[in-house]
Short mmCIF file of C-alpha atoms and ligand atoms in Angstrom, two decimals:
data_model
loop_
_atom_site.label_atom_id
_atom_site.label_comp_id
_atom_site.label_asym_id
_atom_site.label_seq_id
_atom_site.Cartn_x
_atom_site.Cartn_y
_atom_site.Cartn_z
CA MET D 26 -130.49 -24.53 -73.85
CA ALA D 27 -130.80 -20.80 -73.18
CA ASP D 28 -134.04 -20.97 -71.23
CA SER D 29 -132.94 -23.91 -69.09
CA VAL D 30 -130.75 -21.40 -67.29
CA LEU D 31 -134.01 -20.04 -65.87
CA MET D 32 -134.68 -23.21 -63.94
CA GLN D 33 -133.33 -23.53 -60.43
CA ILE D 34 -132.44 -27.00 -59.21
CA LEU D 35 -131.75 -28.13 -55.65
CA ILE D 36 -129.68 -31.22 -54.95
CA ILE D 37 -129.96 -32.81 -51.53
CA ASP D 38 -127.56 -35.63 -50.76
CA ASP D 39 -125.40 -36.38 -47.74
CA GLU D 40 -122.46 -37.47 -49.90
CA PRO D 41 -120.38 -34.42 -50.89
CA PHE D 42 -118.79 -36.38 -53.71
CA LEU D 43 -122.16 -37.05 -55.34
CA LEU D 44 -123.21 -33.44 -54.93
CA LYS D 45 -120.12 -32.36 -56.82
CA LEU D 46 -120.63 -34.97 -59.50
CA MET D 47 -124.25 -34.05 -60.07
CA ARG D 48 -123.57 -30.32 -60.06
CA GLY D 49 -121.02 -30.84 -62.83
CA MET D 50 -123.39 -33.04 -64.75
CA LEU D 51 -126.16 -30.44 -64.54
CA ARG D 52 -123.81 -27.71 -65.68
CA ARG D 53 -122.89 -29.77 -68.74
CA LEU D 54 -126.60 -30.28 -69.44
CA GLY D 55 -127.03 -26.51 -69.45
CA TYR D 56 -128.45 -25.97 -65.97
CA ALA D 57 -126.42 -23.27 -64.27
CA ASP D 58 -128.60 -22.39 -61.28
CA VAL D 59 -127.92 -25.32 -58.98
CA VAL D 60 -127.89 -25.19 -55.18
CA CYS D 61 -126.55 -28.12 -53.12
CA TYR D 62 -127.36 -29.23 -49.57
CA GLU D 63 -125.84 -32.02 -47.54
CA GLN D 64 -128.77 -31.98 -45.11
CA GLY D 65 -132.51 -31.86 -45.61
CA GLU D 66 -132.79 -29.45 -42.66
CA ALA D 67 -130.68 -26.81 -44.39
CA ALA D 68 -132.63 -27.16 -47.61
CA LEU D 69 -135.95 -26.77 -45.82
CA ALA D 70 -134.72 -23.69 -43.97
CA ALA D 71 -133.62 -22.09 -47.24
CA LEU D 72 -136.98 -22.93 -48.84
CA ALA D 73 -138.88 -21.52 -45.86
CA ALA D 74 -136.85 -18.31 -45.95
CA GLY D 75 -137.47 -17.97 -49.69
CA GLU D 76 -133.72 -18.00 -50.35
CA VAL D 77 -134.29 -20.63 -53.00
CA THR D 78 -137.31 -21.15 -55.29
CA PRO D 79 -136.45 -24.30 -57.22
CA GLN D 80 -138.46 -25.78 -60.07
CA ALA D 81 -136.83 -29.15 -59.49
CA ILE D 82 -135.32 -31.04 -56.55
CA LEU D 83 -132.96 -33.99 -56.88
CA LEU D 84 -133.46 -35.90 -53.67
CA ASP D 85 -131.53 -38.65 -51.96
CA ILE D 86 -133.63 -41.02 -49.84
CA ASN D 87 -131.30 -42.40 -47.22
CA MET D 88 -129.78 -39.49 -45.31
CA PRO D 89 -129.05 -38.89 -41.62
CA GLY D 90 -131.44 -36.41 -39.98
CA ILE D 91 -134.37 -35.67 -42.24
CA ASP D 92 -134.40 -38.55 -44.70
CA GLY D 93 -136.02 -38.51 -48.12
CA VAL D 94 -139.33 -39.92 -46.87
CA ALA D 95 -139.68 -37.23 -44.21
CA PHE D 96 -138.45 -34.57 -46.61
CA VAL D 97 -141.18 -35.44 -49.07
CA ARG D 98 -143.80 -35.07 -46.34
CA LEU D 99 -142.45 -31.67 -45.30
CA LEU D 100 -142.28 -30.53 -48.91
CA ALA D 101 -145.91 -31.52 -49.43
CA GLU D 102 -146.91 -29.57 -46.32
CA ARG D 103 -145.23 -26.53 -47.85
CA GLY D 104 -147.26 -27.05 -51.04
CA PHE D 105 -144.15 -27.44 -53.21
CA SER D 106 -145.33 -27.44 -56.83
CA GLY D 107 -142.06 -28.18 -58.67
CA GLY D 108 -140.78 -31.51 -59.90
CA ILE D 109 -138.91 -34.11 -57.84
CA VAL D 110 -136.35 -36.60 -59.07
CA LEU D 111 -135.36 -39.30 -56.59
CA VAL D 112 -131.69 -40.21 -56.81
CA SER D 113 -130.98 -43.11 -54.55
CA GLY D 114 -128.92 -46.17 -53.84
CA GLU D 115 -131.85 -47.86 -52.13
CA ASP D 116 -133.54 -50.91 -53.61
CA GLU D 117 -136.29 -50.53 -56.09
CA ALA D 118 -139.17 -51.21 -53.67
CA MET D 119 -137.97 -48.43 -51.37
CA VAL D 120 -137.63 -46.00 -54.25
CA ARG D 121 -141.05 -46.94 -55.57
CA ALA D 122 -142.65 -46.55 -52.15
CA THR D 123 -141.11 -43.09 -51.68
CA SER D 124 -142.19 -42.08 -55.14
CA MET D 125 -145.73 -43.30 -54.54
CA LEU D 126 -145.88 -41.57 -51.17
CA ALA D 127 -144.84 -38.30 -52.77
CA SER D 128 -147.47 -38.65 -55.50
CA VAL D 129 -150.18 -39.49 -52.99
CA ARG D 130 -149.24 -36.35 -51.08
CA GLY D 131 -149.80 -34.32 -54.25
CA LEU D 132 -146.16 -33.82 -55.23
CA ASN D 133 -144.93 -34.21 -58.78
CA VAL D 134 -142.37 -36.96 -59.12
CA ALA D 135 -140.71 -36.89 -62.53
CA GLY D 136 -138.91 -40.14 -61.90
CA ALA D 137 -136.26 -42.01 -59.96
CA LEU D 138 -132.64 -42.85 -60.79
CA ARG D 139 -130.01 -45.05 -59.28
CA LYS D 140 -126.80 -43.56 -57.97
CA PRO D 141 -124.75 -42.35 -59.63
CA PRO D 142 -127.26 -40.99 -62.18
CA ARG D 143 -126.44 -41.11 -65.88
CA PRO D 144 -126.82 -37.80 -67.71
CA GLU D 145 -128.83 -39.33 -70.56
CA LEU D 146 -131.39 -40.58 -68.02
CA LEU D 147 -131.37 -37.45 -65.90
CA SER D 148 -131.86 -35.08 -68.81
CA PRO D 149 -135.40 -36.17 -69.84
CA LEU D 150 -136.54 -36.07 -66.21
CA LEU D 151 -135.33 -32.51 -65.89
CA GLU D 152 -137.16 -31.62 -69.08
CA GLN D 153 -140.27 -33.01 -67.48
CA CYS D 154 -139.71 -30.74 -64.48
CA ARG D 155 -139.36 -27.84 -66.88
CA ASP D 156 -142.62 -28.67 -68.64
CA LEU D 157 -144.26 -28.84 -65.28
CA ALA D 158 -142.86 -25.45 -64.29
CA ALA D 159 -144.20 -23.98 -67.53
CA ARG D 160 -147.62 -25.51 -66.91
CA THR D 161 -147.67 -24.23 -63.33
CA ARG D 162 -146.98 -20.73 -64.62
CA ARG D 163 -149.87 -21.08 -67.04
CA ASP D 164 -152.50 -22.64 -64.81
CA GLY D 165 -151.38 -21.54 -61.36
CA PRO D 166 -150.02 -24.04 -58.88
CA ALA D 167 -152.17 -27.06 -58.19
CA GLY D 168 -154.37 -26.46 -55.18
CA ALA D 169 -153.94 -22.69 -55.31
CA SER D 170 -156.96 -22.25 -57.53
CA PRO D 171 -158.87 -19.00 -57.38
CA ARG D 172 -161.75 -19.91 -55.15
CA TYR D 173 -165.02 -18.95 -56.83
CA SER D 174 -168.06 -18.75 -54.59
CA PRO D 175 -170.91 -21.18 -55.28
CA THR D 176 -173.15 -18.14 -55.93
CA ARG D 177 -170.78 -16.90 -58.62
CA VAL D 178 -170.64 -20.36 -60.22
CA ALA D 179 -174.44 -20.58 -60.11
CA ALA D 180 -174.67 -17.19 -61.83
CA ALA D 181 -172.19 -18.28 -64.51
CA ILE D 182 -174.36 -21.29 -65.30
CA ALA D 183 -177.59 -19.28 -65.29
CA GLN D 184 -176.14 -16.44 -67.40
CA GLY D 185 -174.78 -18.75 -70.06
CA GLU D 186 -171.09 -18.03 -69.42
CA LEU D 187 -170.14 -21.69 -69.89
CA ARG D 188 -168.75 -22.72 -73.26
CA ASN D 189 -168.22 -26.14 -74.71
CA PHE D 190 -164.83 -27.02 -76.17
CA TYR D 191 -164.30 -30.26 -78.04
CA GLN D 192 -161.19 -32.44 -78.14
CA PRO D 193 -160.84 -34.99 -80.97
CA LYS D 194 -160.45 -38.75 -80.50
CA VAL D 195 -158.73 -40.50 -83.40
CA LEU D 196 -158.04 -44.05 -84.54
CA THR D 197 -154.37 -44.96 -84.23
CA THR D 198 -154.73 -47.40 -87.12
CA SER D 199 -156.14 -45.15 -89.84
CA GLY D 200 -156.00 -41.71 -88.25
CA ASP D 201 -159.77 -41.35 -88.73
CA VAL D 202 -161.48 -38.94 -86.39
CA VAL D 203 -164.07 -41.00 -84.54
CA GLY D 204 -165.40 -38.48 -82.12
CA VAL D 205 -164.81 -35.63 -79.74
CA GLU D 206 -164.98 -35.14 -75.99
CA THR D 207 -166.89 -32.15 -74.70
CA LEU D 208 -164.89 -30.20 -72.14
CA VAL D 209 -166.54 -27.26 -70.45
CA ARG D 210 -164.84 -23.89 -70.03
CA TRP D 211 -166.06 -20.80 -68.25
CA GLN D 212 -165.77 -17.61 -70.29
CA HIS D 213 -165.27 -15.39 -67.26
CA PRO D 214 -165.76 -11.65 -67.96
CA GLU D 215 -162.59 -10.69 -66.04
CA ASP D 216 -160.53 -13.85 -65.66
CA GLY D 217 -160.82 -15.07 -69.26
CA LEU D 218 -161.20 -18.75 -70.09
CA VAL D 219 -161.35 -20.72 -66.84
CA ALA D 220 -160.57 -24.47 -66.75
CA PRO D 221 -163.12 -26.91 -65.28
CA ALA D 222 -160.82 -27.73 -62.36
CA PHE D 223 -161.72 -24.33 -60.94
CA PHE D 224 -165.50 -24.71 -60.93
CA VAL D 225 -166.78 -28.25 -61.64
CA GLY D 226 -165.82 -29.39 -58.13
CA ILE D 227 -167.59 -26.38 -56.64
CA ALA D 228 -170.69 -27.19 -58.68
CA GLU D 229 -170.55 -30.77 -57.41
CA GLU D 230 -170.19 -29.71 -53.79
CA HIS D 231 -172.99 -27.17 -53.85
CA GLY D 232 -175.81 -28.90 -55.68
CA LEU D 233 -175.18 -27.10 -58.98
CA ILE D 234 -173.91 -30.03 -61.00
CA ASN D 235 -177.25 -30.96 -62.54
CA ALA D 236 -177.66 -27.39 -63.81
CA LEU D 237 -174.09 -27.39 -65.17
CA THR D 238 -174.50 -30.76 -66.89
CA HIS D 239 -177.84 -29.67 -68.33
CA CYS D 240 -176.11 -26.72 -70.09
CA VAL D 241 -173.11 -28.68 -71.32
CA TYR D 242 -174.97 -31.80 -72.37
CA GLY D 243 -177.86 -29.91 -74.01
CA GLU D 244 -175.42 -27.91 -76.12
CA ALA D 245 -173.38 -31.03 -76.94
CA ALA D 246 -176.50 -32.89 -78.08
CA ARG D 247 -177.46 -29.98 -80.37
CA GLN D 248 -173.92 -29.91 -81.72
CA THR D 249 -174.02 -33.66 -82.39
CA ARG D 250 -177.11 -33.15 -84.51
CA ALA D 251 -175.57 -30.14 -86.30
CA TRP D 252 -172.42 -32.11 -87.21
CA GLN D 253 -174.55 -34.99 -88.42
CA LEU D 254 -176.54 -32.65 -90.68
CA ALA D 255 -173.24 -31.27 -91.98
CA GLY D 256 -172.18 -34.82 -92.92
CA LEU D 257 -169.69 -35.19 -90.06
CA SER D 258 -170.21 -38.45 -88.25
CA LEU D 259 -168.73 -37.72 -84.86
CA LYS D 260 -169.51 -39.45 -81.61
CA VAL D 261 -169.76 -36.76 -78.98
CA ALA D 262 -168.73 -37.56 -75.42
CA VAL D 263 -169.95 -35.64 -72.39
CA ASN D 264 -168.54 -35.90 -68.86
CA LEU D 265 -171.06 -36.79 -66.20
CA SER D 266 -170.51 -36.62 -62.48
CA MET D 267 -171.73 -39.55 -60.43
CA GLU D 268 -174.02 -37.00 -58.77
CA ASN D 269 -175.76 -36.63 -62.14
CA LEU D 270 -176.82 -40.27 -61.87
CA ALA D 271 -177.98 -40.17 -58.30
CA GLU D 272 -181.71 -40.03 -58.95
CA VAL D 273 -183.85 -42.62 -60.66
CA ASN D 274 -185.26 -40.07 -63.11
CA SER D 275 -181.75 -39.04 -64.24
CA ALA D 276 -181.95 -41.43 -67.18
CA ASP D 277 -185.22 -39.92 -68.42
CA ILE D 278 -183.76 -36.42 -68.31
CA ILE D 279 -180.75 -37.52 -70.36
CA ILE D 280 -182.86 -39.49 -72.84
CA ASN D 281 -185.43 -36.72 -73.33
CA GLU D 282 -182.80 -34.08 -73.83
CA ALA D 283 -181.16 -36.09 -76.61
CA LEU D 284 -184.54 -36.55 -78.28
CA ALA D 285 -185.35 -32.84 -77.94
CA ALA D 286 -182.07 -31.98 -79.66
CA GLY D 287 -182.68 -34.54 -82.39
CA ALA D 288 -179.48 -36.39 -81.49
CA ASP D 289 -179.10 -40.13 -81.88
CA PRO D 290 -178.19 -41.65 -78.48
CA ALA D 291 -175.81 -44.03 -80.26
CA MET D 292 -173.75 -40.98 -81.21
CA LEU D 293 -173.56 -39.80 -77.59
CA VAL D 294 -170.95 -41.11 -75.19
CA LEU D 295 -171.41 -40.60 -71.47
CA GLU D 296 -168.09 -40.49 -69.59
CA VAL D 297 -168.36 -41.30 -65.92
CA THR D 298 -165.69 -41.17 -63.23
CA GLU D 299 -166.30 -43.14 -60.12
CA SER D 300 -166.98 -40.69 -57.35
CA ARG D 301 -165.12 -40.27 -54.10
CA LEU D 302 -168.39 -40.52 -52.25
CA MET D 303 -170.14 -43.82 -52.46
CA LEU D 304 -173.56 -43.13 -53.84
CA ASP D 305 -176.47 -45.50 -53.84
CA LEU D 306 -175.13 -48.14 -56.19
CA ALA D 307 -178.58 -49.53 -57.00
CA THR D 308 -179.77 -46.18 -58.33
CA VAL D 309 -176.64 -45.58 -60.37
CA LEU D 310 -176.92 -49.09 -61.80
CA ASP D 311 -180.59 -48.52 -62.64
CA VAL D 312 -179.81 -45.26 -64.44
CA LEU D 313 -176.84 -46.65 -66.37
CA ALA D 314 -178.70 -49.81 -67.36
CA ARG D 315 -181.53 -47.77 -68.83
CA LEU D 316 -179.13 -45.50 -70.69
CA HIS D 317 -177.39 -48.57 -72.07
CA LEU D 318 -180.75 -49.94 -73.15
CA LYS D 319 -181.41 -46.73 -75.09
CA ARG D 320 -178.09 -47.24 -76.92
CA PHE D 321 -176.08 -44.48 -75.29
CA ARG D 322 -172.41 -45.39 -75.19
CA LEU D 323 -171.06 -45.58 -71.65
CA SER D 324 -167.45 -44.81 -70.92
CA ILE D 325 -165.45 -45.16 -67.74
CA ASP D 326 -163.18 -42.15 -67.37
CA ASP D 327 -159.79 -41.72 -65.68
CA PHE D 328 -159.33 -45.46 -65.30
CA GLY D 329 -156.56 -46.27 -62.86
CA THR D 330 -156.68 -43.13 -60.78
CA GLY D 331 -158.25 -44.73 -57.74
CA HIS D 332 -161.59 -43.07 -58.28
CA SER D 333 -162.24 -45.45 -61.12
CA SER D 334 -161.74 -49.06 -60.24
CA LEU D 335 -162.81 -52.56 -61.01
CA VAL D 336 -165.84 -52.44 -58.78
CA VAL D 337 -167.91 -50.46 -61.25
CA LEU D 338 -166.68 -52.49 -64.19
CA ARG D 339 -167.86 -55.66 -62.54
CA ASP D 340 -171.40 -54.38 -62.14
CA LEU D 341 -171.94 -51.87 -64.88
CA LEU D 342 -172.35 -51.92 -68.59
CA PHE D 343 -169.55 -49.90 -70.06
CA ASP D 344 -168.57 -49.78 -73.72
CA GLU D 345 -165.39 -47.79 -73.37
CA LEU D 346 -162.48 -47.58 -70.94
CA LYS D 347 -160.40 -44.41 -70.88
CA ILE D 348 -156.93 -45.08 -69.59
CA ASP D 349 -155.93 -42.06 -67.54
CA ALA D 350 -153.30 -39.71 -68.93
CA GLY D 351 -151.13 -40.52 -65.93
CA PHE D 352 -150.49 -44.00 -67.36
CA VAL D 353 -150.14 -42.93 -70.97
CA HIS D 354 -147.95 -39.86 -71.12
CA ASN D 355 -144.31 -40.98 -70.82
CA ALA D 356 -145.22 -44.67 -70.54
CA TRP D 357 -142.80 -45.20 -73.44
CA ARG D 358 -139.91 -44.47 -71.10
CA ASN D 359 -141.31 -45.74 -67.82
CA GLU D 360 -141.77 -49.49 -67.49
CA ARG D 361 -144.06 -49.17 -64.47
CA LEU D 362 -146.49 -46.91 -66.36
CA ALA D 363 -146.21 -49.14 -69.41
CA SER D 364 -147.13 -52.23 -67.38
CA PHE D 365 -150.18 -50.55 -65.98
CA PHE D 366 -151.14 -49.29 -69.41
CA ARG D 367 -150.89 -52.77 -70.94
CA ALA D 368 -152.82 -54.35 -68.08
CA SER D 369 -155.65 -51.83 -68.55
CA LEU D 370 -155.64 -52.53 -72.26
CA ASP D 371 -155.87 -56.29 -71.62
CA LEU D 372 -158.70 -55.76 -69.20
CA ALA D 373 -160.61 -53.68 -71.76
CA ARG D 374 -160.11 -56.43 -74.32
CA HIS D 375 -161.37 -59.14 -72.03
CA LEU D 376 -164.41 -57.10 -71.07
CA LYS D 377 -165.00 -56.27 -74.75
CA MET D 378 -164.65 -52.58 -74.13
CA GLU D 379 -162.98 -50.11 -76.42
CA ALA D 380 -159.83 -48.66 -74.87
CA VAL D 381 -159.01 -44.99 -75.29
CA ALA D 382 -155.59 -43.63 -74.36
CA GLU D 383 -155.88 -40.18 -72.83
CA GLY D 384 -153.01 -37.72 -72.52
CA VAL D 385 -151.21 -38.58 -75.75
CA GLU D 386 -149.05 -35.51 -75.55
CA THR D 387 -145.95 -36.23 -77.62
CA ARG D 388 -144.89 -38.11 -80.72
CA GLU D 389 -143.31 -40.74 -78.46
CA ASP D 390 -146.63 -41.20 -76.65
CA TRP D 391 -148.39 -41.54 -80.00
CA ASP D 392 -145.95 -44.16 -81.26
CA PHE D 393 -146.14 -46.06 -77.98
CA VAL D 394 -149.94 -46.15 -77.97
CA ARG D 395 -150.05 -47.26 -81.60
CA ALA D 396 -147.52 -50.00 -81.04
CA SER D 397 -149.39 -51.23 -77.95
CA GLY D 398 -152.47 -51.93 -80.06
CA CYS D 399 -154.70 -49.36 -78.38
CA HIS D 400 -156.94 -48.15 -81.18
CA VAL D 401 -158.16 -44.79 -79.96
CA ALA D 402 -156.02 -41.86 -78.86
CA GLN D 403 -156.78 -38.46 -77.42
CA GLY D 404 -154.38 -35.76 -76.30
CA TYR D 405 -152.50 -32.57 -77.03
CA PHE D 406 -150.34 -34.31 -79.61
CA VAL D 407 -153.44 -34.89 -81.71
CA ALA D 408 -155.26 -31.70 -80.79
CA ARG D 409 -156.06 -29.40 -77.91
CA PRO D 410 -159.72 -28.87 -77.01
CA MET D 411 -161.24 -26.28 -79.36
CA PRO D 412 -164.56 -24.55 -80.09
CA ALA D 413 -167.00 -26.49 -82.32
CA GLU D 414 -166.43 -24.13 -85.27
CA ALA D 415 -162.76 -25.08 -85.39
CA ILE D 416 -163.37 -28.83 -85.78
CA PRO D 417 -163.93 -29.08 -89.58
CA GLY D 418 -160.79 -27.02 -90.30
CA TRP D 419 -158.81 -29.06 -87.83
CA ILE D 420 -159.89 -32.33 -89.48
CA ALA D 421 -158.46 -31.11 -92.79
CA ASP D 422 -155.19 -30.09 -91.09
CA TRP D 423 -154.98 -33.43 -89.31
CA ARG D 424 -155.34 -35.37 -92.55
CA ALA D 425 -152.43 -33.39 -93.94
CA ARG D 426 -150.40 -33.95 -90.78
CA LEU D 427 -150.93 -37.71 -90.94
CA LEU D 428 -149.12 -37.70 -94.27
CA ASN D 429 -146.54 -34.99 -93.69
CA GLU D 430 -145.42 -36.29 -90.32
CA ARG D 431 -145.85 -39.92 -91.34
CA LEU D 432 -147.93 -40.62 -88.27
CA LEU D 433 -149.14 -43.98 -89.52
CA ASP D 434 -145.83 -45.45 -90.64
P1 C2E Z 5 -161.26 -35.64 -68.37
O1 C2E Z 5 -162.68 -35.95 -68.68
O2 C2E Z 5 -160.35 -36.76 -68.08
O3 C2E Z 5 -160.74 -34.79 -69.61
C1 C2E Z 5 -159.44 -34.82 -70.09
C2 C2E Z 5 -158.65 -33.66 -69.57
O4 C2E Z 5 -157.31 -33.82 -69.99
C3 C2E Z 5 -159.09 -32.31 -70.13
O5 C2E Z 5 -158.79 -31.32 -69.18
C4 C2E Z 5 -158.15 -32.15 -71.31
O6 C2E Z 5 -157.98 -30.82 -71.74
C5 C2E Z 5 -156.89 -32.69 -70.73
N1 C2E Z 5 -155.97 -33.17 -71.76
C6 C2E Z 5 -156.24 -33.53 -73.02
N2 C2E Z 5 -155.14 -33.93 -73.67
C7 C2E Z 5 -154.13 -33.85 -72.78
C8 C2E Z 5 -152.72 -34.13 -72.87
O7 C2E Z 5 -152.17 -34.54 -73.88
N3 C2E Z 5 -152.00 -33.90 -71.74
C9 C2E Z 5 -152.56 -33.45 -70.60
N4 C2E Z 5 -151.78 -33.25 -69.55
N5 C2E Z 5 -153.88 -33.18 -70.48
C10 C2E Z 5 -154.65 -33.38 -71.57
P2 C2E Z 5 -159.85 -30.22 -68.78
O8 C2E Z 5 -160.60 -29.73 -69.97
O9 C2E Z 5 -159.14 -29.23 -67.92
O10 C2E Z 5 -160.88 -31.04 -67.91
C11 C2E Z 5 -160.50 -31.62 -66.69
C12 C2E Z 5 -161.58 -32.49 -66.14
O11 C2E Z 5 -162.74 -31.73 -65.79
C13 C2E Z 5 -162.08 -33.53 -67.11
O12 C2E Z 5 -161.19 -34.61 -67.14
C14 C2E Z 5 -163.42 -33.88 -66.51
O13 C2E Z 5 -163.28 -34.80 -65.48
C15 C2E Z 5 -163.86 -32.55 -65.92
N6 C2E Z 5 -164.86 -31.92 -66.80
C16 C2E Z 5 -164.67 -31.22 -67.93
N7 C2E Z 5 -165.86 -30.84 -68.45
C17 C2E Z 5 -166.82 -31.33 -67.63
C18 C2E Z 5 -168.25 -31.28 -67.63
O14 C2E Z 5 -168.91 -30.73 -68.51
N8 C2E Z 5 -168.89 -31.90 -66.59
C19 C2E Z 5 -168.20 -32.55 -65.60
N9 C2E Z 5 -168.89 -33.14 -64.63
N10 C2E Z 5 -166.86 -32.61 -65.57
C20 C2E Z 5 -166.17 -32.01 -66.57
MG1 MG Z 6 -163.62 -37.23 -69.74
MG1 MG Z 7 -160.06 -38.66 -68.18
#
């Protein structure tokens, strides 16, 4: 409880009685730094003046003056990076719409509760806000990324500063390690290990993505071969941008590189996320069809996020569907997420694709995914991405964990 004192919480509700009730509830849950406002205007003024710097906001929707919907918009304009919990007496559709609106605007909604909130429901949502605050401290607020110049990113690629990390994928039935996903990191001389969010987009925007993919994929293909020689049968996934598939000769480049590395295409998985920009579908289809023909495994990444949708599934030949972390993590306690998760799983089944649950972050997530019948899991609960050298040691540890923590019971 001691560190929860560090989190500041704002409550905004036009009913003084509810403010008092919630303040008391928070105090009993161990949150001492709570500031209450009866009007959105006052809360915004305090935020603007820097008088308050909350990690979480409990927000009513129906209020005179600035209501919850408007408040969410103004918060997003301020780039608020903390968590939001909606506490409302409105009907479910209204609450869902507000929640969705906030998410679309880039805010983090931990969840929604009916008035008056019950402490046992409020508590996990506040924990989520706390996790988020911790993550924001670690990675910097979303959208406030250090902006690297395209020239610097190009140099990083050319000078070999990129490093492949690998995150395991395991079977939820037996615990067997079936493969890994390659995730690129930039070993920056001053900034340390930089996450892909800070440079992959820049590479995509400035015509550097083929060079980046060439590095990552080439190394991954060599690693696939090395693991195979060492007796480790691991399928190795690589993330491709749609831009990587934009030219008809893309398939040849990918095929030849696998051959040059001595890697079996059947052991390589190509993860694709549907792009924001609509590329020439005929070309992409041509490239993917030829890769499929050569026995590469094709995987649709981030399914459900809006960038990946049914359109590509209808036309393309995918073997695997990765259900986005946003529909996996916490689905055990959120019926809306769970419904989406199950629908995706059903879809994968009908299309004869293997479903992979991404973002399995906690024991509860793991148990939920297992119980749902999704056979492959990936996420921090299983393992964080790691350098290739760490994989054999991790596999041994994982086997022990399966028994010690009774992960298959
Ligand atoms: P992705 O392909 O969906 O990869 C999964 C991301 O989720 C990774 O983030 C991974 O570290 C993170 N993750 C894994 N388990 C958990 C979990 O339990 N909870 C949460 N919250 N996150 C988890 P990372 O490494 O920062 O990569 C982000 C994205 O960058 C990737 O998303 C992928 O789209 C892109 N990316 C990474 N490497 C490459 C690359 O070589 N080429 C291209 N084009 N894109 C890449
Ligand atoms: Mg991926
Ligand atoms: Mg993904």
